Short mmCIF file of C-alpha atoms in Angstrom, two decimals:
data_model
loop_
_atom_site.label_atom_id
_atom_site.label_comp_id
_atom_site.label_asym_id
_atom_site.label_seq_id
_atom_site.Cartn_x
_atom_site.Cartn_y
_atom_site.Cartn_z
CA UNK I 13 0.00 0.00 0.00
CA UNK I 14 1.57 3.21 -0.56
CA UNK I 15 2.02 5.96 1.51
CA UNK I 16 -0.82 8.23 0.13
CA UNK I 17 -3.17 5.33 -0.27
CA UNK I 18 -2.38 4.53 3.90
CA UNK I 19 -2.66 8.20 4.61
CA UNK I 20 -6.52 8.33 2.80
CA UNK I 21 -7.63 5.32 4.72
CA UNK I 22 -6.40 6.49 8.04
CA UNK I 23 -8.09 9.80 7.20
CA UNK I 24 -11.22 7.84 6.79
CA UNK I 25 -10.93 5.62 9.88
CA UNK I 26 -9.52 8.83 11.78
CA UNK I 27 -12.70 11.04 10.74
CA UNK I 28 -14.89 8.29 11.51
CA UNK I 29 -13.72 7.73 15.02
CA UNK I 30 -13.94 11.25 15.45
CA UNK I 31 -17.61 11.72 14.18
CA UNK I 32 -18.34 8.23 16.03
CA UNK I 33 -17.39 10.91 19.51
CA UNK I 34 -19.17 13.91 18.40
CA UNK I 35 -22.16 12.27 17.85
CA UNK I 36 -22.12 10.36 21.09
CA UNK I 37 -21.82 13.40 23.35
CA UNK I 38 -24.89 14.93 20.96
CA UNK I 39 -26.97 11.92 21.44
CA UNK I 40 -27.04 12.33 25.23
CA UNK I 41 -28.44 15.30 24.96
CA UNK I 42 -31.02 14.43 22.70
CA UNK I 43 -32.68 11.36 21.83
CA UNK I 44 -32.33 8.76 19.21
CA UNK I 45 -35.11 8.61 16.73
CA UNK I 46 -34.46 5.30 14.84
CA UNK I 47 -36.33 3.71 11.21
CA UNK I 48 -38.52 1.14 12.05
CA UNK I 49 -36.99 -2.59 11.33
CA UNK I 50 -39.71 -4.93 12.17
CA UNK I 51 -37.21 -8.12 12.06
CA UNK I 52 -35.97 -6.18 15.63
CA UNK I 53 -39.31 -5.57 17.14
CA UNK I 54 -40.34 -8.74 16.79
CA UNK I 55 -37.06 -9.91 18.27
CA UNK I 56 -37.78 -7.62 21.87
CA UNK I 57 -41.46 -9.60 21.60
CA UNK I 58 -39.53 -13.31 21.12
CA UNK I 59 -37.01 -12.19 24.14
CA UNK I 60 -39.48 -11.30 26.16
CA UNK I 61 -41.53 -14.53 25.54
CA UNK I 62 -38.34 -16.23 26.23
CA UNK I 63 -38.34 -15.31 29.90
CA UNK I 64 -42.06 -15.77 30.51
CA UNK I 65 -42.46 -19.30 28.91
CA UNK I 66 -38.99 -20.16 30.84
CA UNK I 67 -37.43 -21.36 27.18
CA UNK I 68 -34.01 -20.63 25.46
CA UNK I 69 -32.43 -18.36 23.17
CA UNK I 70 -29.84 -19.80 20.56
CA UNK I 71 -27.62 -17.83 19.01
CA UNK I 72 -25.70 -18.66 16.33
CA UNK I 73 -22.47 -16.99 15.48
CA UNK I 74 -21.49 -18.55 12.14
CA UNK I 75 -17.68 -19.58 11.30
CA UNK I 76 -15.99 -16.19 10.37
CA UNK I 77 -12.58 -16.27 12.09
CA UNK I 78 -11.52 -13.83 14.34
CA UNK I 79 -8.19 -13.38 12.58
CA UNK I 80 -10.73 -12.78 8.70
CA UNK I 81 -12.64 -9.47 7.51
CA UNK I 82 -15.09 -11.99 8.01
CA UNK I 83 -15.12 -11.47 11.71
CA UNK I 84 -17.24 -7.86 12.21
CA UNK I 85 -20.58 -10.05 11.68
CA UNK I 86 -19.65 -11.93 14.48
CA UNK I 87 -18.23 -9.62 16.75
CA UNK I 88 -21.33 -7.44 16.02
CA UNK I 89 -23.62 -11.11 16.94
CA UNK I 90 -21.32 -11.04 20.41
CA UNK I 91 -22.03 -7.85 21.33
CA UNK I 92 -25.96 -8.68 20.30
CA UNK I 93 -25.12 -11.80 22.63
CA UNK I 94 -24.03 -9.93 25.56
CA UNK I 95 -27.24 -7.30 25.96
CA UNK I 96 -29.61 -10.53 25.28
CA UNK I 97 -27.88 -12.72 27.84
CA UNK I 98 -28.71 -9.51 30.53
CA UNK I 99 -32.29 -9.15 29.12
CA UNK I 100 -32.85 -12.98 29.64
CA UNK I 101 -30.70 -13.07 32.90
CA UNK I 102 -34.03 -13.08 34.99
CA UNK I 103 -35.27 -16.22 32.59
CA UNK I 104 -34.51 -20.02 34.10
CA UNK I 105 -32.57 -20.84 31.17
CA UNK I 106 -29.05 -18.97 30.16
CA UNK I 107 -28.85 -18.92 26.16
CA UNK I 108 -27.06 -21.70 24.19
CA UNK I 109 -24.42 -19.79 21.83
CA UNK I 110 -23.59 -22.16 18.68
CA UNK I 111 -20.02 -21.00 16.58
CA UNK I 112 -18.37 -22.81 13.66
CA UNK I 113 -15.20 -21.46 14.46
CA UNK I 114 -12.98 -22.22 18.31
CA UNK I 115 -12.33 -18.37 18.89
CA UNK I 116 -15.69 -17.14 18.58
CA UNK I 117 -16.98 -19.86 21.47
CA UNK I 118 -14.33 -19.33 22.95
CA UNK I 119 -15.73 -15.64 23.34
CA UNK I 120 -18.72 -16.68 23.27
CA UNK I 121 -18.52 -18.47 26.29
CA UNK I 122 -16.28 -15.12 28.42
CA UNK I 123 -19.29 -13.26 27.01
CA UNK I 124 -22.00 -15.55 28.70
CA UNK I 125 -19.48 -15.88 31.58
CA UNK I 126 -19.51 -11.78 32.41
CA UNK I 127 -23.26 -11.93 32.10
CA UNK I 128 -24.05 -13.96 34.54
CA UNK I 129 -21.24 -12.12 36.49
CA UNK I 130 -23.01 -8.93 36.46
CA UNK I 131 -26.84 -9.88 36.49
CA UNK I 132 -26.18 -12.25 39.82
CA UNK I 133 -29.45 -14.25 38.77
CA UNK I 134 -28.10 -16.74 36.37
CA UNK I 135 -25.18 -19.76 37.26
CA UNK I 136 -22.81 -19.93 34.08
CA UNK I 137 -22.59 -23.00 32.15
CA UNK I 138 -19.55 -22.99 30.18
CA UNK I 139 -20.86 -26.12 27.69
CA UNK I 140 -23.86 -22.99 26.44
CA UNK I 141 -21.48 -21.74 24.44
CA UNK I 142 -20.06 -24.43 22.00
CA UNK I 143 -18.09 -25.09 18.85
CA UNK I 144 -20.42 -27.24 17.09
CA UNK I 145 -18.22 -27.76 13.95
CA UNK I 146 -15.51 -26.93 11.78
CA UNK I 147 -16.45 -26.90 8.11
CA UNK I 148 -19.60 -25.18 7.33
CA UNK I 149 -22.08 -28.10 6.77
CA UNK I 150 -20.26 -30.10 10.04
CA UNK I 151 -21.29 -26.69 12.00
CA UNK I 152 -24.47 -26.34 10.59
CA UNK I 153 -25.46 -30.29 11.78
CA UNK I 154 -24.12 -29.39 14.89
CA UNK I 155 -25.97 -26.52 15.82
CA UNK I 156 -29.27 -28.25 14.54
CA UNK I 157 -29.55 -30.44 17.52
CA UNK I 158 -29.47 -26.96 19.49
CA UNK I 159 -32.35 -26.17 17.93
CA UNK I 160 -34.51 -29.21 18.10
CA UNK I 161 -33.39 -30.89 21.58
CA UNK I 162 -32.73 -27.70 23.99
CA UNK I 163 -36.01 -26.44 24.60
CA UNK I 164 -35.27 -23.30 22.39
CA UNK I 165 -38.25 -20.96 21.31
CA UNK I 166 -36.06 -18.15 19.35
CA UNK I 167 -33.27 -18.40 17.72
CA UNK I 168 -30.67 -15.37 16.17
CA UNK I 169 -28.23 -16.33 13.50
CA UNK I 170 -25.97 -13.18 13.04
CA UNK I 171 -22.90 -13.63 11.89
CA UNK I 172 -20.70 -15.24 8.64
CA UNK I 173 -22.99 -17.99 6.84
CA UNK I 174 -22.61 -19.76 3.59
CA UNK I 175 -25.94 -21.13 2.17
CA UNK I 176 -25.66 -23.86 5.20
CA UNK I 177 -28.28 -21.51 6.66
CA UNK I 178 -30.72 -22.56 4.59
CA UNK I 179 -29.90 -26.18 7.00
CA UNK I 180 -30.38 -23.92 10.39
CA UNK I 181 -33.83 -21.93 9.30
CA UNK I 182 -35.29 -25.56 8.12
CA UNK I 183 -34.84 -26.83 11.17
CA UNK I 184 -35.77 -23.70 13.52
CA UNK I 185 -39.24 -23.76 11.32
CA UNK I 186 -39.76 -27.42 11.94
CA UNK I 187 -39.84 -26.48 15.42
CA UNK I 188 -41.95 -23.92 14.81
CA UNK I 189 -39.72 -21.22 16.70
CA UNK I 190 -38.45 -17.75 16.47
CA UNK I 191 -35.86 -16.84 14.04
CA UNK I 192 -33.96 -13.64 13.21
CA UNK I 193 -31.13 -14.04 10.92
CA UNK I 194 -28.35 -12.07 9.28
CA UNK I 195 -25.31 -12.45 7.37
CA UNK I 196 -22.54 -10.34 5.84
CA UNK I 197 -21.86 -12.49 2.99
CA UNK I 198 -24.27 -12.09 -0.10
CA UNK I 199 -25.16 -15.58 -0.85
CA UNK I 200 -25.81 -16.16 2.35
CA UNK I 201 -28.48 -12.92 2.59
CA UNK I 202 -30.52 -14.59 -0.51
CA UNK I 203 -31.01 -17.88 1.06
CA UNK I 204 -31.35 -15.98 4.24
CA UNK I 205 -34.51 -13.66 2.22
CA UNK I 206 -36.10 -17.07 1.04
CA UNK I 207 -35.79 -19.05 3.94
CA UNK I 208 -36.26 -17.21 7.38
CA UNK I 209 -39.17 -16.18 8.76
CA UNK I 210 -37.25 -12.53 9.54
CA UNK I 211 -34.50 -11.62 7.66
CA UNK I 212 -32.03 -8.69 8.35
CA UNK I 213 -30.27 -7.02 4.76
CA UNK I 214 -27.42 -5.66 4.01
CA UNK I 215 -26.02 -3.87 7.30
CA UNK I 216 -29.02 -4.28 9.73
CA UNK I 217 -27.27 -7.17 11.04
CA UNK I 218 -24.84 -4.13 12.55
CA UNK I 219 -27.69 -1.94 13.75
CA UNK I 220 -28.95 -4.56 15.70
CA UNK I 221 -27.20 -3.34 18.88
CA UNK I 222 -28.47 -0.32 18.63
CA UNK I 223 -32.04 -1.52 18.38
CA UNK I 224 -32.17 -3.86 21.78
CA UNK I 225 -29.77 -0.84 23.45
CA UNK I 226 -26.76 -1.81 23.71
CA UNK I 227 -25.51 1.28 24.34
CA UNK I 228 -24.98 4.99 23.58
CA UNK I 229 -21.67 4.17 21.05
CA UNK I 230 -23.92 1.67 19.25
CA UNK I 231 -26.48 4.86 19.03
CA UNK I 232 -23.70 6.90 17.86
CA UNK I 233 -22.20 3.91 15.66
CA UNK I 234 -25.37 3.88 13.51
CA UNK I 235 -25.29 7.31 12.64
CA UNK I 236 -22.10 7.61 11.77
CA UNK I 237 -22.83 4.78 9.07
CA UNK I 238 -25.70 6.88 7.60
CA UNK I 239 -23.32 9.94 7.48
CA UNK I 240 -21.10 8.07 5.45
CA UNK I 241 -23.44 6.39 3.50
CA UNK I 242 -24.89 9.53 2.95
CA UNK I 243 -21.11 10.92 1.73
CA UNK I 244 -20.68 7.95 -0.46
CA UNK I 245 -23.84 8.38 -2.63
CA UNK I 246 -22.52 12.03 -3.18
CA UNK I 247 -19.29 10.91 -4.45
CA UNK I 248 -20.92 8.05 -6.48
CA UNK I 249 -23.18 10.83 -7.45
CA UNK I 250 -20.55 13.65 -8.07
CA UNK I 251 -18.06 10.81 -10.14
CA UNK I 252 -21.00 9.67 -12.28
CA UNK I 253 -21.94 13.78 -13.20
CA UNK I 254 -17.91 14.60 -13.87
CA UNK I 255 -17.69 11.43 -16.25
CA UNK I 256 -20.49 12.34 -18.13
CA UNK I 257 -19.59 16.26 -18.65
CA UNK I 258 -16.23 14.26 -19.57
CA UNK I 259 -14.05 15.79 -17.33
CA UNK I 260 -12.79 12.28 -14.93
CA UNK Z 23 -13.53 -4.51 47.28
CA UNK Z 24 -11.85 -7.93 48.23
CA UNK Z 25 -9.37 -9.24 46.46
CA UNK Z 26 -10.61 -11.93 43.94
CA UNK Z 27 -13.13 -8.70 43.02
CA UNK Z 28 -9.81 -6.11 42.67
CA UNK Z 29 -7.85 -8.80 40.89
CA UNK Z 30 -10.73 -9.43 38.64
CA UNK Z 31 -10.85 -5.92 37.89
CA UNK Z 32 -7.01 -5.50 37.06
CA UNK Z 33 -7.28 -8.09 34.73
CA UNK Z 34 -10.60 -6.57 32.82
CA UNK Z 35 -8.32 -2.82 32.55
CA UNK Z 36 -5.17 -5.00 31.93
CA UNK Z 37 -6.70 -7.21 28.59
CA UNK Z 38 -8.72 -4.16 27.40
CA UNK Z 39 -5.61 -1.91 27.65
CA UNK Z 40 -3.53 -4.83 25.96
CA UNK Z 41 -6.71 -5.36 23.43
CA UNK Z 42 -6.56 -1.64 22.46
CA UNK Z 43 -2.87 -1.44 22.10
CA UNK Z 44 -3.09 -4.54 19.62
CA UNK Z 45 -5.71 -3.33 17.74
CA UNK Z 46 -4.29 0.61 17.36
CA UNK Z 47 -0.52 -1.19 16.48
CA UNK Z 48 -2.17 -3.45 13.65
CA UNK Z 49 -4.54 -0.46 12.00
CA UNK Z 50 -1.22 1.59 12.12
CA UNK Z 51 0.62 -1.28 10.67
CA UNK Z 52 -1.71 -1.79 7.68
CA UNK Z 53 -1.80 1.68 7.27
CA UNK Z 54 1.54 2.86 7.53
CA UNK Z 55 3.55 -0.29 5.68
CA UNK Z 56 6.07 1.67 4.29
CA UNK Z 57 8.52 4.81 5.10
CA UNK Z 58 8.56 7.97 2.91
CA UNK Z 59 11.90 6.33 1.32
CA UNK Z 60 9.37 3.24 0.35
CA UNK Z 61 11.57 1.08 3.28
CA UNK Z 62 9.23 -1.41 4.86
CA UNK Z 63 8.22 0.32 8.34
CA UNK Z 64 8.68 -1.05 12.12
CA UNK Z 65 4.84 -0.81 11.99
CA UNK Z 66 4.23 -3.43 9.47
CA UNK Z 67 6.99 -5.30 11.59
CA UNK Z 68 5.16 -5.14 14.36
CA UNK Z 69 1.75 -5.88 12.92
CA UNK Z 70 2.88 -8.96 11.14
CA UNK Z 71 4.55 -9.99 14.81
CA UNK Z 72 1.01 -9.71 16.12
CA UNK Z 73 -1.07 -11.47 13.78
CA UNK Z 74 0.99 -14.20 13.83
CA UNK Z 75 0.59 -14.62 17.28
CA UNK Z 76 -2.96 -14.33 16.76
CA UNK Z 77 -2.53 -17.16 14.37
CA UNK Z 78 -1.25 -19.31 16.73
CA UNK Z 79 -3.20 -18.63 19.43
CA UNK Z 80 -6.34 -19.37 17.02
CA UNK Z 81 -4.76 -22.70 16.26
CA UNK Z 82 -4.44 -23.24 20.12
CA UNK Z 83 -8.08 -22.44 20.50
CA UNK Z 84 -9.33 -24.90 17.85
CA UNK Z 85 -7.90 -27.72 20.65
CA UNK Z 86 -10.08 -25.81 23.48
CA UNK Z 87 -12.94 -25.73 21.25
CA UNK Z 88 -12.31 -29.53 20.87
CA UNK Z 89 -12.25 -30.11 24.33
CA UNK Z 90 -15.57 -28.04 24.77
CA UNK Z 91 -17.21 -30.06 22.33
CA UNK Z 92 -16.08 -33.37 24.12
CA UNK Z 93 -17.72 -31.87 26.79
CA UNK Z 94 -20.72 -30.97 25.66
CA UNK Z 95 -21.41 -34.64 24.33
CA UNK Z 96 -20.08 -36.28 27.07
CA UNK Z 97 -22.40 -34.05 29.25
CA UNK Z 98 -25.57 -34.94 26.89
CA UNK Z 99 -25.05 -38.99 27.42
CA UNK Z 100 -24.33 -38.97 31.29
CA UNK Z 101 -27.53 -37.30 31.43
CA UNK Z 102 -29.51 -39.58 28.97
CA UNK Z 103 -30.85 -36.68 26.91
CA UNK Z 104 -32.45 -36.47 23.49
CA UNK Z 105 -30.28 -37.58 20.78
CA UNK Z 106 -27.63 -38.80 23.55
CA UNK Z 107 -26.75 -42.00 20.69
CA UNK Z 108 -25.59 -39.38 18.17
CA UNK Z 109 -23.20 -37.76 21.10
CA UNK Z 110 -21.59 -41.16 21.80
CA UNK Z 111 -21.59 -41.48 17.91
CA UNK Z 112 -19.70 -37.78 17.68
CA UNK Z 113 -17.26 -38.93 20.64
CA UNK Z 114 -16.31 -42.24 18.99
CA UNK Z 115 -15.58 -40.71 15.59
CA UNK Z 116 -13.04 -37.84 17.35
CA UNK Z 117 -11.41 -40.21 19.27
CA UNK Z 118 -11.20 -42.78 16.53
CA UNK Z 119 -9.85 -40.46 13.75
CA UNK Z 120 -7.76 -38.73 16.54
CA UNK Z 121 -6.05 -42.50 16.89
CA UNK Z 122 -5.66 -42.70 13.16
CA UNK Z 123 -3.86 -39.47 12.67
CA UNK Z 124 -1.56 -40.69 15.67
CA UNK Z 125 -0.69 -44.08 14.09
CA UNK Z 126 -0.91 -42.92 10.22
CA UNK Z 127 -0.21 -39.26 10.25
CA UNK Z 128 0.42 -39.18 6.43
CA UNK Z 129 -2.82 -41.06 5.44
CA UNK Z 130 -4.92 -39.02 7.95
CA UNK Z 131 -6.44 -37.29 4.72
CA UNK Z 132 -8.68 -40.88 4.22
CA UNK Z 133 -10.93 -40.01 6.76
CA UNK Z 134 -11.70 -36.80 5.43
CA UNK Z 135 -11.69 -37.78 1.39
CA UNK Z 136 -13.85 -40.79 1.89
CA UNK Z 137 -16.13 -39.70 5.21
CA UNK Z 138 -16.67 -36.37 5.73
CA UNK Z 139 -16.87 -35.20 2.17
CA UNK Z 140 -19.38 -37.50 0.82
CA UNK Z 141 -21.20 -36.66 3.76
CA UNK Z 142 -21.14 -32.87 3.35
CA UNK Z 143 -21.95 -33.33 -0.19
CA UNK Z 144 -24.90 -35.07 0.48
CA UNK Z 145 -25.65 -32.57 3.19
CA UNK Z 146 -25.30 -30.25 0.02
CA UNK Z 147 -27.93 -32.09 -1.90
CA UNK Z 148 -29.94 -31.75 1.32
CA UNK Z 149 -29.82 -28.22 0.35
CA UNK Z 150 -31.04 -27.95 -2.88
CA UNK Z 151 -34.37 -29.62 -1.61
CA UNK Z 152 -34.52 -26.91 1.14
CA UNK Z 153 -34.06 -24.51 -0.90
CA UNK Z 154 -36.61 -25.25 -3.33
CA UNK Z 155 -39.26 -25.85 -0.52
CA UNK Z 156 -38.24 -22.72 1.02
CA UNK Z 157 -38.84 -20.34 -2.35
CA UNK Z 158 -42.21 -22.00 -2.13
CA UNK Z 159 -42.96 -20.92 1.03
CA UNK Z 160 -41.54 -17.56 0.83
CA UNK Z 161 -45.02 -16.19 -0.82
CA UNK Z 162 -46.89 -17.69 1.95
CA UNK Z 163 -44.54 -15.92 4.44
CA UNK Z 164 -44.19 -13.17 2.81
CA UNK Z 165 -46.47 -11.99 0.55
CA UNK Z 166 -45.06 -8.58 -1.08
CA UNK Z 167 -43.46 -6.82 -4.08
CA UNK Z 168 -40.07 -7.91 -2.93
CA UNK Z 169 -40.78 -11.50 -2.65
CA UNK Z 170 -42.64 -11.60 -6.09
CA UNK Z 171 -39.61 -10.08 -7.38
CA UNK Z 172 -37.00 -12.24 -5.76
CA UNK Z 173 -38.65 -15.48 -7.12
CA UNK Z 174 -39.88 -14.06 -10.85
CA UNK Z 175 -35.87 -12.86 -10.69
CA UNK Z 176 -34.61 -16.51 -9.71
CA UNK Z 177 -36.91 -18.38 -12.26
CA UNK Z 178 -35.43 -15.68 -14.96
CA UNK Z 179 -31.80 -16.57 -14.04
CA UNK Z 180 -32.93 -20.38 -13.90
CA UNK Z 181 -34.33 -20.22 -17.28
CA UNK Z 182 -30.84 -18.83 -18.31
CA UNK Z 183 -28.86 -20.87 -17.19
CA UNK Z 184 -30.55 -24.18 -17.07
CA UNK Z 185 -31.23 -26.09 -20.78
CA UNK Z 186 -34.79 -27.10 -21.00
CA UNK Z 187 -34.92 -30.80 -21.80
CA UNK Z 188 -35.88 -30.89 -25.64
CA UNK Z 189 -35.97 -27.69 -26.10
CA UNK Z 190 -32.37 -26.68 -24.91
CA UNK Z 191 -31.33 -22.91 -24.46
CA UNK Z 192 -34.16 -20.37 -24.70
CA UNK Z 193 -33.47 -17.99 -27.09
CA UNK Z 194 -33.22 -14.38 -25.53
CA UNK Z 195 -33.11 -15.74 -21.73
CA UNK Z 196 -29.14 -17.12 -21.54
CA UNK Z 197 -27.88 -14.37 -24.11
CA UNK Z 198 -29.82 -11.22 -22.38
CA UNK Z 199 -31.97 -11.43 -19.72
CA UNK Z 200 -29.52 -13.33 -17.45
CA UNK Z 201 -26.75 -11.30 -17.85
CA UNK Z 202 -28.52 -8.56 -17.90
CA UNK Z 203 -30.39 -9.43 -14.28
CA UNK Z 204 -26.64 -10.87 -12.96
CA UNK Z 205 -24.46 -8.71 -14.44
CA UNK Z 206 -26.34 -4.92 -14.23
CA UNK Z 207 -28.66 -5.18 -11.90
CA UNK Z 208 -27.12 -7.75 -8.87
CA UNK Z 209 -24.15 -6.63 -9.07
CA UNK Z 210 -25.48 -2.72 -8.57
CA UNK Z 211 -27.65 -4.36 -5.56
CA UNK Z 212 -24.86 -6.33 -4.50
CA UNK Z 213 -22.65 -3.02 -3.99
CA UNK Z 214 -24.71 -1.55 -2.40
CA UNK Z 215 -25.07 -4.33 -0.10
CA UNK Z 216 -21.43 -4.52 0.28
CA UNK Z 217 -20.88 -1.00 1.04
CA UNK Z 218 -23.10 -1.11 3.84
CA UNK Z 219 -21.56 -4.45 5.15
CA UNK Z 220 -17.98 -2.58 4.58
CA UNK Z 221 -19.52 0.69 6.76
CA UNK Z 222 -20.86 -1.36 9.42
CA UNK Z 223 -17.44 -3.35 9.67
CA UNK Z 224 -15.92 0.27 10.02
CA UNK Z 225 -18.21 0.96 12.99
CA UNK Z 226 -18.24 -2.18 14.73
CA UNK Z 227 -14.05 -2.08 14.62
CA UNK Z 228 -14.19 1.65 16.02
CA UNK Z 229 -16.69 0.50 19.24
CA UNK Z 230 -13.72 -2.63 20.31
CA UNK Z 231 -10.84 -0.28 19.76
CA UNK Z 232 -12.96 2.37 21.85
CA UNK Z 233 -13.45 -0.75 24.22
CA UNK Z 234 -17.06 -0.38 24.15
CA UNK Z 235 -17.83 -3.60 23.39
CA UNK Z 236 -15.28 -6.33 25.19
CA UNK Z 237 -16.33 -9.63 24.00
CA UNK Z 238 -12.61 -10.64 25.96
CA UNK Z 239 -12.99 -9.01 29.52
CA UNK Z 240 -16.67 -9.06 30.26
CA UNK Z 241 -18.13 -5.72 29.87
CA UNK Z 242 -20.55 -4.31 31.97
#
C-alpha cells in the first residue's frame, strides 16, 4: 500500500472515530429517533416470551474467524449476545451460543461468563457456548440439535454464513420457533430472504445493537454509518456527473 | 472490594488496555507499511509480529474448542438426553480419527476424502431440496413486491442458465436477460449491499478499539 493510499484510509478511519465521539456526546443530549426494522421488534417480543415461557435463546455466530474481515458479523452477533444474555438473565434458562469457528466460542462463552457475572441471577454453564463444527455443513449439523433438543423458542443467526443456513432456518421452522437471521456475505443474505421467517439485509445485522440498546456508542455507531453512507452516494453521485460532462 | 473482586478488575483494565494497544498497532501497521523512502516500516513489523501470534493462538483455541465439544457430548449422554446415541456417535468418531492421525499421520487425509466429504456433499444435496421448498414458502410468508420479485428474478436466471430438456437454451433468456439481471442489476444491488456491510465493519471495529464492546474481559 503506498504511503498516500495509507494516509486516505487512516483519514477515513480517523474522521470516523472522530464523528463516532461527536455524535455520542450529541446523542445524550437528545434522543435517538431510529427507522422502524420490524425483524428487531419482533425480536424484543420473542425475548421477552423467552423469559415468561422459561425457554431458550440460541444464538448462532457462524464460522468467520476472528483473525478474517469476516469477523465484524460476528463480533457485532457477540455484542448482540451480551445485551440478550442480561435481558434474559431473569429467565430459568441462560442462552445456548452455537459458533463454527474455536475463537468465537471461545468468546462466546467469556461473554455468557460476564453476564451472569453482572446480572447475579443466572449460574454460568460454560458447555452454552459451544463449537459445534468446523467446516460449514459439520457446524451447521451441529448446531441443529441446538435447535430441536434444547427447549429453544427463538433463535438469532448473526454472523458469517454460507448457504448452510438454509440447514439452520429448516430446522428452527420445523420447530416452529423464532428466528432472526443475518449475514454479511451475499449468498448467504438470498437464502437468508427465502428461507427465514425474519430476515435482516445488508447492514441491519450491525444496527442490531443499537435496536435492543446496547448502548450509547452503538447509538452513535449507527449514525455515523448513515453519514457516510450519505457521503458515499454524493461521491458516487458527483463521479458519475464529472464522467459524463467528460471531465474524470 | 476484596481481592478476587480487585484482581478481577485489574485483569478486565489489563486485557482491554492490551486489546486496544493490539488493535491501534495493527490499524497503524496496515496503514503505515512503508517509510517515505518506500523502506518497509517497524509498523508493518510489528503488525505482522502480532497477527501471527494471533494465528497461533487461534490454532491453540481450535484444541479448546475440541475439548468443549467433548464436553458438551459427554455431558448430553451422562444425562440420557435427546439424541444422547448421536453424542456417543460424535465422541467415537473424534477419538477414533484422533487415533488414526496418531498411528498414520500421512494417510490421515482418508478419513476426510472418503467420510466427511461425501457426507457434506450429500448434506449439500440436502440443500437444494430446502431450498426449493423454502422459495415456495416464501409467498406464503411473505407476501409482497419484494418476494414476487426475488422469485420471478430466480426463475429468470434459472431459465438462463438451465437447458430445457428438448428444447435446450431459450433464445433471448441465456444471451440477455440473465446477464442482464446478474451482471447490471445484482451486481449494482450487491454493492450496495457490500458497502453497507464494509460501513458497518468500520463501525463495529471503532466500538472494540474504543473498548465499548469487550467480548474478551466481560463488559458491563
Amino acid at each position: 500500500m503506498s504511503i498516500w493510499l495509507g494516509l486516505a484510509g487512516f483519514g477515513i478511519v480517523f474522521f470516523s472515530a472522530a464523528l463516532m465521539l461527536g455524535l455520542l456526546l450529541l446523542h445524550r443530549k437528545t434522543p435517538s429517533v431510529f427507522r422502524d426494522i420490524p425483524a428487531l421488534t419482533r425480536l424484543r417480543q420473542a425475548v421477552g416470551l423467552v423469559v415468561e415461557d422459561g425457554s431458550r435463546l440460541h444464538i448462532s455466530l457462524g464460522r468467520g474467524a476472528l483473525t478474517t474481515p469476516q469477523s465484524a458479523s460476528a463480533l457485532a452477533g457477540l455484542a448482540l449476545l451480551r445485551r440478550l444474555a442480561d435481558l434474559t438473565s431473569a429467565g430459568d434458562q441462560p442462552p445456548i451460543v452455537t459458533s463454527g469457528d474455536a475463537t468465537l466460542a471461545i468468546l462466546s462463552q467469556d461473554t455468557l461468563q460476564a453476564a451472569a457475572k453482572f446480572s447475579e441471577l443466572a449460574a454460568f454453564d460454560p458447555t452454552a457456548g459451544r463449537l459445534t463444527g468446523l467446516t460449514p455443513f459439520s457446524y451447521a449439523a451441529g448446531a441443529i440439535p441446538a435447535i430441536r433438543d434444547e427447549n429453544v423458542s427463538a433463535n438469532i443467526l448473526m454472523g458469517n454464513f454460507g448457504v448452510e443456513v438454509a440447514l439452520l432456518t429448516d430446522a428452527v421452522e420445523r420447530e416452529n420457533t423464532f428466528v432472526l437471521a443475518g449475514s454479511d456475505n451475499l449468498t448467504a443474505q438470498a437464502v437468508i430472504y427465502a428461507c427465514a421467517q425474519e430476515p435482516l439485509i445488508g447492514e441491519e445485522i450491525y444496527a442490531a445493537g443499537a435496536y435492543v440498546e446496547s448502548g450509547p456508542l452503538h447509538t452513535a455507531s449507527l449514525a455515523v454509518q448513515d453519514i457516510l453512507r450519505w457521503l458515499i452516494i454524493a461521491v458516487i453521485l458527483v463521479g458519475a456527473l464529472l464522467t459524463l460532462a467528460g471531465v474524470l | 472490594m476484596n481481592r478476587k473482586s480487585l484482581l478481577s478488575t485489574v485483569i478486565a483494565i489489563a486485557s482491554t488496555a492490551i486489546a486496544i494497544a493490539s488493535g491501534v498497532l495493527v490499524l497503524a501497521g496496515y496503514f503505515f507499511a512503508q517509510k517515505a523512502d518506500g523502506q518497509t516500516s517497524l509498523l508493518k513489523d510489528i503488525r505482522l509480529t502480532l497477527l501471527n501470534w494471533a494465528i497461533i493462538l487461534a490454532g491453540f483455541a481450535i484444541f479448546i474448542g475440541i475439548l468443549s465439544l467433548f464436553q458438551v457430548h459427554f455431558k448430553k449422554i451422562q444425562k440420557k438426553q435427546k439424541g444422547s446415541v448421536y453424542s456417543l456417535l460424535l465422541i467415537i468418531s473424534l477419538v477414533a480419527t484422533f487415533l488414526f492421525g496418531l498411528v498414520k499421520p500421512g494417510q490421515v487425509e482418508i478419513v476426510f476424502t472418503t467420510v466427511q466429504l461425501p457426507v457434506e456433499a450429500s448434506l449439500m444435496a440436502l440443500l437444494t431440496v430446502t431450498l426449493i421448498y423454502a422459495s415456495t414458502r416464501l409467498l406464503r410468508r411473505r407476501l409482497n413486491l419484494l418476494s414476487i420479485i426475488f422469485l420471478v428474478t430466480a426463475l429468470l436466471i434459472l431459465l438462463g442458465t438451465a437447458p430445457l430438456p428438448f428444447l435446450g437454451d431459450l433464445p433471448g433468456f441465456s444471451d440477455r436477460v440473465r446477464p442482464f439481471i446478474a451482471q447490471v442489476m445484482a451486481v449494482a444491488g450487491a454493492r450496495g449491499i457490500l458497502l453497507g456491510v464494509a460501513l458497518g465493519t468500520l463501525t463495529t471495529g471503532l466500538r472494540i478499539l474504543f473498548g465499548a464492546d469487550r467480548p474478551y474481559g466481560g463488559n458491563k
